[in-house]
Coordinates of N, CA, C and O in Angstrom, one line a residue:
M1 N 92.8 113.3 91.2 CA 92.0 113.4 92.2 C 91.6 114.7 93.0 O 92.3 115.4 93.5
Q2 N 90.2 115.1 92.9 CA 89.9 116.2 93.1 C 90.2 116.7 94.8 O 90.6 117.9 94.9
L3 N 90.0 115.9 95.5 CA 90.0 115.9 96.9 C 91.6 116.5 96.9 O 91.9 117.3 97.9
L4 N 92.5 115.7 96.5 CA 94.0 116.2 96.8 C 94.2 117.4 96.3 O 94.9 118.1 96.8
E5 N 93.7 117.6 95.0 CA 94.0 119.0 94.2 C 93.5 120.1 95.0 O 94.4 121.3 95.0
D6 N 92.2 119.8 95.7 CA 91.8 120.9 96.5 C 92.8 121.3 97.8 O 92.8 122.3 98.1
R7 N 93.2 120.2 98.2 CA 93.9 120.3 99.5 C 95.2 121.1 99.1 O 95.6 122.0 99.9
I8 N 96.0 120.6 98.0 CA 97.2 121.4 97.6 C 96.7 122.9 97.4 O 97.7 123.7 97.9
R9 N 95.9 123.2 96.7 CA 95.4 124.8 96.5 C 95.4 125.5 97.8 O 95.7 126.5 97.8
K10 N 94.6 124.9 98.7 CA 94.3 125.3 100.2 C 95.7 125.5 101.0 O 95.7 126.7 101.7
D11 N 96.3 124.6 101.0 CA 97.5 124.4 102.0 C 98.7 124.2 101.4 O 99.8 124.5 102.3
G12 N 98.9 124.0 100.2 CA 100.2 123.8 99.7 C 100.9 125.2 99.6 O 100.2 126.4 99.3
K13 N 102.3 125.4 99.7 CA 103.0 126.6 99.7 C 104.0 126.7 98.8 O 104.7 125.6 98.7
I14 N 104.0 127.2 97.8 CA 105.1 127.3 96.8 C 106.4 128.2 97.0 O 106.1 129.2 97.7
R15 N 107.4 127.7 96.9 CA 108.6 128.4 97.3 C 109.9 128.3 96.2 O 109.6 127.5 95.3
E16 N 110.9 128.7 96.5 CA 112.1 128.8 95.6 C 111.6 129.4 94.1 O 111.8 128.6 93.1
H17 N 110.8 130.1 93.9 CA 110.4 130.7 92.8 C 109.7 129.8 91.7 O 109.8 129.8 90.5
G18 N 108.9 129.0 92.4 CA 107.9 128.2 91.5 C 108.6 126.7 91.6 O 108.0 125.9 91.0
S19 N 109.6 126.3 92.0 CA 110.4 125.1 91.8 C 110.0 124.0 92.9 O 110.0 122.8 92.8
V20 N 109.6 124.6 94.2 CA 109.2 123.7 95.4 C 108.0 123.9 95.8 O 107.3 125.1 95.8
L21 N 107.1 122.8 96.1 CA 105.9 122.7 96.7 C 105.9 122.2 97.9 O 106.2 121.2 98.2
K22 N 105.5 122.9 98.9 CA 105.6 122.5 100.3 C 104.0 122.1 100.8 O 103.1 122.8 100.6
V23 N 104.0 120.8 100.9 CA 102.8 120.3 101.6 C 103.0 119.5 102.8 O 102.4 118.7 102.9
D24 N 103.9 119.9 103.5 CA 104.4 119.5 105.0 C 103.2 119.5 106.0 O 103.3 118.9 107.1
S25 N 102.2 120.4 105.8 CA 101.2 120.4 106.7 C 100.2 119.4 106.6 O 99.2 119.1 107.5
F26 N 100.0 118.6 105.5 CA 99.2 117.7 105.4 C 99.7 116.2 104.8 O 99.0 115.2 104.8
L27 N 100.8 116.1 104.0 CA 101.5 115.0 103.5 C 102.5 114.4 104.0 O 102.9 113.1 104.2
N28 N 103.7 115.2 104.0 CA 104.9 114.7 104.2 C 106.0 115.1 105.4 O 106.9 115.0 105.6
H29 N 105.0 115.9 106.3 CA 105.7 116.1 107.7 C 104.4 115.9 108.8 O 104.7 114.9 109.5
Q30 N 103.5 116.7 108.8 CA 102.3 116.3 109.4 C 101.4 115.6 108.3 O 101.3 116.2 107.3
I31 N 101.0 114.5 108.7 CA 100.0 113.7 108.0 C 98.4 113.8 108.1 O 98.0 113.3 109.3
D32 N 97.8 114.1 107.2 CA 96.3 114.1 107.2 C 96.0 112.6 107.0 O 95.9 112.3 105.7
V33 N 95.5 111.9 107.9 CA 95.5 110.4 107.7 C 94.1 110.3 106.8 O 94.0 109.3 106.2
D34 N 92.9 110.9 107.1 CA 92.0 110.8 106.4 C 92.1 111.1 105.0 O 91.7 110.4 104.3
L35 N 92.9 112.2 104.5 CA 93.2 112.2 103.2 C 94.1 111.1 102.7 O 93.5 110.6 101.7
C36 N 95.0 110.5 103.5 CA 95.8 109.4 103.0 C 94.8 108.2 102.9 O 95.1 107.4 101.9
K37 N 94.1 108.0 103.7 CA 93.0 106.9 103.4 C 92.4 107.1 102.2 O 92.1 105.9 101.4
E38 N 91.8 108.3 101.5 CA 91.1 108.4 100.4 C 92.1 108.1 99.1 O 91.5 107.4 98.4
M39 N 93.3 108.5 99.3 CA 94.2 108.4 98.4 C 94.7 106.8 98.3 O 94.9 106.4 97.3
G40 N 94.8 106.1 99.6 CA 94.9 104.7 99.5 C 94.0 103.9 98.8 O 94.1 102.9 98.0
K41 N 92.7 104.4 98.9 CA 91.6 103.7 98.4 C 91.6 103.9 96.9 O 91.2 102.9 96.2
E42 N 92.1 105.0 96.3 CA 92.1 105.6 94.9 C 93.2 104.8 94.3 O 93.1 103.9 93.3
F43 N 94.4 104.4 95.1 CA 95.5 103.6 94.4 C 95.0 102.1 94.5 O 95.3 101.3 93.3
F44 N 94.3 101.5 95.5 CA 93.6 100.5 95.4 C 92.5 100.3 94.1 O 92.6 99.2 93.4
R45 N 91.8 101.3 93.8 CA 90.9 101.1 92.7 C 91.7 101.1 91.6 O 91.5 100.4 90.4
L46 N 93.0 101.5 91.5 CA 93.7 101.6 89.7 C 94.6 100.3 89.9 O 94.9 100.0 88.8
F47 N 95.0 99.9 91.1 CA 95.9 98.9 91.0 C 95.5 97.5 91.9 O 96.4 96.5 91.9
G48 N 94.3 97.5 92.3 CA 93.7 96.4 93.0 C 93.8 95.2 92.5 O 93.7 93.9 93.0
G49 N 93.5 95.3 91.1 CA 93.5 93.6 90.5 C 94.8 93.2 90.0 O 94.8 92.2 89.1
E50 N 95.9 93.6 90.5 CA 97.3 93.5 90.0 C 98.1 92.4 90.9 O 99.1 92.1 90.6
G51 N 97.4 91.8 91.8 CA 98.1 91.0 92.7 C 99.2 91.4 93.6 O 100.1 90.6 93.5
I52 N 99.1 92.7 93.8 CA 100.1 93.4 94.6 C 100.5 92.6 95.8 O 99.7 92.3 96.6
T53 N 101.8 92.1 96.1 CA 102.3 91.4 97.5 C 103.2 92.5 98.2 O 103.2 92.1 99.4
K54 N 103.6 93.5 97.7 CA 104.5 94.4 98.5 C 104.3 95.9 97.9 O 104.1 96.2 96.9
I55 N 104.4 96.6 98.9 CA 104.4 98.1 98.5 C 105.8 98.6 99.0 O 106.2 98.3 100.1
L56 N 106.6 99.3 98.0 CA 107.8 99.7 98.0 C 108.1 101.2 98.0 O 107.4 101.7 97.1
T57 N 108.6 101.9 99.1 CA 108.8 103.2 98.9 C 110.1 103.5 99.4 O 111.1 102.5 99.6
I58 N 110.5 104.9 99.5 CA 112.0 105.2 100.0 C 111.8 106.0 101.5 O 110.7 106.7 101.3
E59 N 112.8 105.9 101.9 CA 112.8 106.7 103.1 C 113.0 108.1 103.1 O 113.8 108.6 102.3
A60 N 112.4 109.1 103.5 CA 111.4 108.9 104.8 C 110.0 109.3 104.2 O 109.0 108.8 105.0
S61 N 109.8 110.3 103.4 CA 108.5 111.1 103.3 C 107.5 110.0 102.6 O 106.4 110.1 103.0
G62 N 107.8 108.7 102.1 CA 107.0 108.1 101.3 C 106.2 106.9 102.4 O 105.3 106.4 101.8
I63 N 106.9 107.0 103.6 CA 106.5 105.8 104.4 C 105.1 106.0 104.9 O 104.4 105.1 104.9
G64 N 104.8 107.1 105.5 CA 103.5 107.3 105.8 C 102.2 107.0 105.0 O 101.4 106.0 105.1
I65 N 102.3 107.6 103.8 CA 101.3 107.1 102.8 C 101.3 105.8 102.3 O 100.5 105.0 101.9
A66 N 102.8 105.3 102.3 CA 102.7 103.8 102.0 C 102.0 102.9 102.7 O 101.4 101.8 102.6
C67 N 102.2 103.2 104.2 CA 101.7 102.3 105.2 C 100.2 102.2 104.9 O 99.7 101.3 105.0
I68 N 99.5 103.5 104.8 CA 98.0 103.4 104.7 C 97.6 102.8 103.4 O 96.8 102.1 103.2
V69 N 98.5 103.0 102.2 CA 98.0 102.3 100.7 C 98.0 100.7 101.3 O 97.5 99.9 100.7
A70 N 99.3 100.4 101.8 CA 99.3 99.0 102.5 C 98.3 98.1 103.0 O 97.9 97.2 102.8
Q71 N 97.8 99.2 103.8 CA 96.6 98.7 104.6 C 95.3 98.5 103.4 O 94.6 97.4 103.8
C72 N 95.0 99.3 102.7 CA 94.1 99.2 101.3 C 94.4 97.6 100.8 O 93.5 96.9 100.5
F73 N 95.8 97.5 100.5 CA 96.0 96.2 99.8 C 96.0 95.0 100.5 O 96.1 93.9 100.1
G74 N 96.2 94.9 101.8 CA 96.5 94.0 102.9 C 97.7 93.4 102.8 O 98.0 92.0 102.8
V75 N 98.8 94.2 102.3 CA 100.4 93.6 102.2 C 101.2 94.3 102.8 O 100.9 95.6 103.4
P76 N 102.5 94.0 103.2 CA 103.4 94.9 104.0 C 104.0 95.8 103.1 O 103.9 95.8 101.7
V77 N 104.6 96.7 103.7 CA 105.2 97.9 103.4 C 106.8 97.8 103.5 O 107.1 97.4 104.5
L78 N 107.6 97.9 102.4 CA 109.0 97.7 102.5 C 109.5 99.2 102.2 O 109.1 99.6 101.2
F79 N 110.4 99.8 102.8 CA 111.2 101.0 102.4 C 112.6 100.8 102.3 O 113.3 100.2 103.2
A80 N 112.9 101.4 101.1 CA 114.5 101.6 100.7 C 115.2 102.4 102.0 O 114.7 103.6 102.1
K81 N 116.3 101.9 102.7 CA 116.8 102.9 103.6 C 118.0 103.6 102.9 O 118.6 103.1 102.1
K82 N 118.2 104.8 103.4 CA 119.3 105.5 102.9 C 120.6 105.6 103.5 O 121.7 106.0 103.2
S83 N 120.7 104.7 104.5 CA 122.0 104.3 105.3 C 121.6 102.9 105.9 O 120.7 102.5 106.4
K84 N 122.9 102.2 105.9 CA 123.1 100.8 106.4 C 123.1 101.1 108.0 O 123.8 101.7 108.6
T85 N 122.2 100.3 108.6 CA 122.0 100.4 109.9 C 122.5 98.9 110.6 O 122.5 97.9 110.0
K86 N 122.5 98.8 111.9 CA 122.7 97.4 112.6 C 121.2 96.6 112.2 O 121.4 95.3 112.5
N87 N 120.3 97.4 112.1 CA 119.3 96.6 111.8 C 119.1 95.7 110.3 O 118.3 94.7 110.3
I88 N 120.1 96.2 109.5 CA 120.1 95.4 108.3 C 121.4 94.5 108.3 O 122.5 95.2 108.6
D89 N 121.1 93.2 108.5 CA 122.2 92.5 108.5 C 122.1 91.2 107.2 O 120.9 91.3 106.8
G90 N 123.1 90.9 106.6 CA 123.1 90.2 105.5 C 123.3 91.0 104.4 O 123.4 91.9 104.3
S91 N 122.7 90.4 103.0 CA 123.0 90.8 101.7 C 121.8 91.9 101.4 O 120.6 91.7 101.9
V92 N 121.8 92.9 100.7 CA 121.2 93.8 100.5 C 121.2 94.4 98.9 O 122.4 93.8 98.3
Y93 N 120.0 94.8 98.4 CA 120.2 95.2 97.2 C 120.5 96.9 97.1 O 119.8 97.1 98.1
T94 N 121.3 97.4 96.2 CA 121.5 98.9 96.6 C 121.4 99.6 95.2 O 121.5 98.9 94.1
S95 N 121.1 100.9 95.3 CA 120.9 101.6 94.1 C 121.4 103.2 94.4 O 121.1 103.3 95.7
Q96 N 121.9 103.7 93.6 CA 122.3 105.2 93.5 C 121.2 106.0 93.2 O 120.6 106.0 92.3
V97 N 120.9 107.2 94.1 CA 119.9 108.0 93.8 C 120.0 109.4 94.0 O 121.0 109.7 95.0
H98 N 119.8 110.4 93.1 CA 120.1 111.8 93.5 C 118.9 112.4 93.9 O 117.8 112.3 93.2
S99 N 118.9 113.2 95.1 CA 117.9 114.1 95.6 C 117.9 115.2 95.3 O 119.0 116.0 95.6
F100 N 116.8 115.5 94.5 CA 116.8 117.3 94.2 C 116.4 118.1 95.4 O 117.0 118.9 95.5
T101 N 115.7 117.4 96.4 CA 115.3 118.3 97.5 C 116.6 118.4 98.4 O 116.6 119.8 98.8
H102 N 117.5 117.4 98.5 CA 118.5 117.7 99.4 C 120.0 117.9 98.8 O 121.0 118.3 99.1
G103 N 119.8 118.1 97.2 CA 121.0 118.3 96.3 C 122.1 117.4 96.6 O 123.4 117.8 96.6
T104 N 121.8 116.2 96.8 CA 123.0 115.2 97.1 C 122.7 113.7 96.6 O 121.6 113.4 96.2
N105 N 123.6 113.0 96.4 CA 123.5 111.5 95.9 C 123.6 110.8 97.2 O 124.6 111.1 98.1
Y106 N 123.0 109.6 97.3 CA 123.1 108.7 98.2 C 122.8 107.5 97.7 O 121.9 107.2 96.6
E107 N 122.9 106.3 98.4 CA 123.0 105.0 98.1 C 121.6 104.4 99.2 O 121.6 104.6 100.1
V108 N 120.6 103.8 98.4 CA 119.5 103.3 98.9 C 119.8 101.8 98.9 O 120.2 101.0 98.3
M109 N 119.0 101.1 100.1 CA 119.1 99.6 100.1 C 118.0 99.0 100.7 O 117.3 99.5 101.6
V110 N 117.8 97.6 100.3 CA 116.7 96.9 100.8 C 117.3 95.5 101.0 O 118.0 95.1 100.3
A111 N 116.9 95.0 102.2 CA 117.5 93.7 102.5 C 116.9 92.7 101.5 O 115.8 92.7 101.2
K112 N 117.5 91.6 101.2 CA 117.1 90.8 100.0 C 116.1 89.8 100.8 O 115.2 89.4 100.0
E113 N 116.3 89.8 102.0 CA 115.2 88.8 102.5 C 113.9 89.1 102.5 O 113.1 88.4 102.6
F114 N 113.4 90.4 102.2 CA 112.2 90.9 102.2 C 111.8 91.1 100.6 O 110.6 91.8 100.5
L115 N 112.6 90.7 99.7 CA 112.0 91.0 98.3 C 112.6 90.2 97.4 O 113.6 89.9 97.4
S116 N 111.5 89.3 96.9 CA 111.9 88.1 96.1 C 111.2 88.0 94.6 O 110.4 89.0 94.5
P117 N 111.7 87.2 93.8 CA 111.2 86.8 92.6 C 109.6 86.4 92.5 O 109.0 86.7 91.3
N118 N 109.3 86.1 93.8 CA 107.8 85.8 93.9 C 106.9 87.0 94.2 O 105.5 87.0 94.1
D119 N 107.5 88.2 94.5 CA 107.0 89.3 94.6 C 106.2 90.2 93.6 O 106.8 90.1 92.4
R120 N 105.0 90.8 93.6 CA 104.5 91.7 92.7 C 104.3 93.0 93.3 O 103.7 93.4 94.3
V121 N 105.3 94.1 92.8 CA 105.6 95.4 93.6 C 105.0 96.5 93.0 O 105.1 96.6 91.8
L122 N 104.3 97.3 94.0 CA 103.9 98.6 93.5 C 104.6 99.8 94.3 O 104.7 99.6 95.6
L123 N 105.3 100.7 93.6 CA 106.0 101.6 94.0 C 105.0 102.7 94.4 O 104.1 102.9 93.8
V124 N 105.3 103.4 95.7 CA 104.3 104.3 96.4 C 105.3 105.6 96.6 O 106.3 105.1 97.6
D125 N 105.0 106.8 96.3 CA 105.8 107.9 96.8 C 104.9 109.0 96.9 O 104.0 109.1 95.9
D126 N 105.4 110.2 97.7 CA 104.8 111.3 97.8 C 104.8 112.1 96.6 O 103.8 112.8 96.3
F127 N 106.1 112.3 95.9 CA 106.1 113.3 94.8 C 106.9 112.6 93.6 O 107.7 111.6 93.9
L128 N 106.7 113.0 92.6 CA 107.3 112.3 91.3 C 107.9 114.1 90.6 O 107.0 114.6 90.1
A129 N 109.2 114.1 90.6 CA 109.5 115.4 89.6 C 110.5 114.9 88.6 O 110.2 114.7 87.8
N130 N 111.7 114.8 89.3 CA 112.9 114.0 88.1 C 112.8 112.7 88.0 O 113.5 112.3 87.0
G131 N 112.4 111.9 88.9 CA 112.1 110.6 88.9 C 113.3 109.7 89.3 O 113.2 108.4 89.2
A132 N 114.3 110.3 90.1 CA 115.4 109.7 90.3 C 115.2 108.6 91.3 O 115.9 107.5 91.4
A133 N 114.4 109.0 92.5 CA 113.8 108.0 93.5 C 113.2 106.7 93.0 O 113.8 105.7 93.3
L134 N 112.5 107.1 91.9 CA 111.8 105.8 91.3 C 112.5 105.2 90.7 O 112.6 103.8 90.7
Q135 N 113.6 105.8 90.0 CA 114.3 104.8 89.0 C 115.2 104.1 90.1 O 115.4 102.9 89.6
G136 N 115.8 104.6 91.1 CA 116.3 103.9 92.0 C 115.5 102.6 92.7 O 116.2 101.5 92.9
L137 N 114.4 102.8 92.9 CA 113.6 101.4 93.4 C 113.3 100.5 92.5 O 113.4 99.5 92.6
M138 N 113.1 101.1 91.1 CA 113.1 100.3 90.0 C 114.1 99.3 89.8 O 114.0 97.9 89.7
D139 N 115.3 100.0 90.0 CA 116.6 99.0 89.9 C 116.7 97.9 91.0 O 116.9 96.8 90.5
I140 N 116.3 98.2 92.2 CA 116.2 97.3 93.1 C 115.2 96.2 92.9 O 115.4 95.2 93.1
V141 N 114.1 96.5 92.3 CA 113.1 95.7 92.0 C 113.4 94.9 90.9 O 113.5 93.7 91.0
H142 N 114.2 95.5 90.0 CA 114.7 94.5 88.8 C 115.8 93.5 89.4 O 116.1 92.2 89.0
Q143 N 116.7 93.9 90.5 CA 117.7 93.4 90.9 C 117.2 92.0 91.5 O 117.6 91.2 91.6
S144 N 115.9 92.1 92.0 CA 115.6 91.1 93.0 C 114.9 90.1 92.0 O 114.3 88.9 92.7
G145 N 114.4 90.4 90.9 CA 113.9 89.6 90.1 C 112.2 89.6 90.3 O 111.4 88.8 89.7
A146 N 111.6 90.5 91.4 CA 110.2 90.9 91.2 C 109.6 91.3 90.2 O 110.6 91.9 89.3
D147 N 108.4 91.2 90.1 CA 107.6 91.9 89.0 C 107.1 93.2 89.4 O 106.6 93.4 90.7
L148 N 107.6 94.3 88.7 CA 107.2 95.6 88.9 C 105.7 95.9 88.3 O 106.0 96.0 87.2
V149 N 104.9 96.3 89.1 CA 103.7 96.3 88.4 C 103.3 97.8 88.2 O 102.7 98.1 87.2
G150 N 103.9 98.7 89.0 CA 103.6 100.1 88.5 C 104.3 101.1 89.8 O 104.8 100.7 90.8
A151 N 103.6 102.3 89.8 CA 104.1 103.3 90.7 C 102.9 104.1 91.0 O 102.0 104.7 89.9
G152 N 102.2 104.4 92.2 CA 101.4 105.2 92.5 C 102.0 106.3 93.4 O 102.8 106.4 94.1
I153 N 101.7 107.5 92.8 CA 102.3 108.9 93.4 C 101.4 109.8 93.8 O 100.3 109.9 93.0
C154 N 101.6 110.4 94.7 CA 100.4 111.3 95.2 C 100.6 112.4 94.2 O 99.5 113.1 93.9
I155 N 101.6 113.3 94.1 CA 102.0 114.5 93.7 C 102.9 114.5 92.6 O 103.9 114.0 92.9
E156 N 102.6 114.6 91.1 CA 103.6 114.6 90.1 C 103.7 116.2 89.8 O 102.7 116.7 89.3
K157 N 104.9 116.6 89.5 CA 105.3 117.7 88.7 C 105.4 117.4 87.4 O 106.5 117.0 86.9
A158 N 104.3 117.4 86.6 CA 104.4 117.1 85.4 C 105.3 118.0 84.3 O 105.4 117.6 83.1
F159 N 105.5 119.2 84.9 CA 106.3 119.9 84.1 C 107.9 119.8 84.1 O 108.6 120.1 83.4
Q160 N 108.1 118.8 85.1 CA 109.6 118.1 85.2 C 109.6 116.8 84.5 O 108.4 116.3 84.3
P161 N 110.7 116.2 84.0 CA 110.7 115.2 83.1 C 110.5 113.6 83.7 O 110.3 112.7 82.8
G162 N 110.5 113.5 84.9 CA 110.3 112.2 85.7 C 109.3 111.6 85.1 O 109.5 110.2 84.6
G163 N 108.3 111.8 85.1 CA 106.9 111.2 84.8 C 107.0 110.5 83.4 O 106.6 109.4 83.0
D164 N 107.3 111.6 82.4 CA 107.6 111.1 81.1 C 108.5 110.0 80.8 O 108.3 109.0 80.1
L165 N 109.7 110.1 81.3 CA 110.7 109.3 81.2 C 110.3 107.9 81.8 O 110.6 107.0 81.1
L166 N 109.6 108.0 83.0 CA 109.5 106.6 83.6 C 108.3 106.0 82.8 O 108.2 104.9 82.7
R167 N 107.3 106.7 82.2 CA 106.2 106.2 81.4 C 106.9 105.5 80.0 O 106.5 104.7 79.3
Q168 N 107.8 106.4 79.4 CA 108.6 106.0 78.2 C 109.2 104.6 78.5 O 109.3 103.8 77.4
S169 N 109.7 104.4 79.7 CA 110.6 103.2 80.0 C 109.5 101.9 80.1 O 110.1 100.9 80.4
G170 N 108.3 102.1 80.2 CA 107.4 101.2 80.3 C 106.7 101.1 81.5 O 105.8 99.9 81.6
L171 N 107.0 101.8 82.6 CA 106.5 101.8 83.8 C 104.9 102.3 83.8 O 104.8 103.5 83.3
R172 N 104.1 101.8 84.2 CA 102.9 102.4 84.7 C 102.9 103.2 85.8 O 103.1 102.8 86.9
V173 N 102.7 104.6 85.6 CA 102.6 105.6 86.7 C 101.2 106.2 86.7 O 100.8 106.5 85.9
E174 N 100.6 106.0 88.1 CA 99.3 106.6 88.3 C 99.7 107.7 89.1 O 99.8 107.5 90.4
S175 N 99.4 108.9 88.9 CA 99.6 110.2 89.8 C 98.2 110.7 90.2 O 97.4 110.9 89.2
L176 N 98.1 110.9 91.5 CA 96.6 111.5 91.8 C 96.4 113.0 91.5 O 95.4 113.5 91.5
A177 N 97.6 113.8 91.4 CA 97.6 115.1 91.4 C 98.6 115.5 90.3 O 99.9 115.1 90.8
R178 N 98.2 115.8 89.2 CA 99.5 116.2 88.1 C 99.5 117.7 88.1 O 98.6 118.2 87.6
I179 N 100.7 118.2 88.3 CA 100.7 119.7 88.4 C 101.4 120.0 86.9 O 102.4 119.9 86.8
A180 N 100.8 120.8 86.2 CA 101.2 121.4 84.8 C 102.3 122.5 85.0 O 103.0 122.7 84.4
A181 N 101.8 123.2 85.9 CA 102.8 124.7 86.1 C 102.3 125.1 87.7 O 101.4 124.9 88.1
M182 N 103.5 125.8 88.1 CA 103.3 126.5 89.3 C 104.1 127.7 89.5 O 105.4 127.7 89.2
S183 N 103.6 128.6 90.1 CA 104.6 129.8 90.4 C 103.9 130.5 91.6 O 103.0 129.9 92.3
E184 N 104.4 131.6 92.1 CA 103.9 132.3 93.1 C 102.6 132.7 93.2 O 101.9 132.9 94.1
N185 N 102.0 132.7 92.0 CA 100.6 133.0 91.5 C 99.7 132.0 91.7 O 98.5 132.3 91.6
G186 N 100.2 130.8 91.7 CA 99.2 129.7 91.9 C 99.6 128.3 91.1 O 100.9 128.4 90.6
I187 N 98.8 127.5 91.0 CA 98.9 126.2 90.5 C 98.0 125.8 89.5 O 96.9 126.1 89.6
T188 N 98.6 125.2 88.4 CA 97.8 124.6 87.4 C 98.0 123.3 87.4 O 99.1 122.9 87.1
F189 N 96.6 122.6 87.4 CA 96.8 121.2 87.1 C 96.5 120.4 85.8 O 95.8 121.2 85.1
C190 N 97.0 119.4 85.5 CA 96.9 118.8 84.3 C 95.4 118.7 84.0 O 94.6 118.0 84.9

């Protein structure tokens, strides 16, 4: 998606010797709602005919974009929580996830009452690198018996293994911006 690639070139910041791309000025801290609307429309173009009934993401960075995508589909957003709170009562689906960004493992959970075998689920997230978050969400969807339709990703670091691994597992992954390489000197898109 050219609009997103242009925004990454303009406002994205490369850190950690080319391993981290900061897009917090428009995507995952401060959110450019107009850009997200355009991304939502593109995800709807890609997956609109699939009978999606739920958008599933993971706490916290994916929630903003997932809400806008869900508006395009006219369905609810469900997000996997990283810690059990008093708001979650009853039984939950859980999965272990490793966070590259935080360098830690954590358990994510979704209340069983919100995900059923009748659902057709689209996973949505801001980034795809190693694929651990999406694998955790896939596990939760499989536990529920729902149909996993695919994954809509804003930015994929295609030079990391996550996208290839998920596609090889049979998951349809559609990324709006795929980065082939990045360094302090710039970004190359696929």
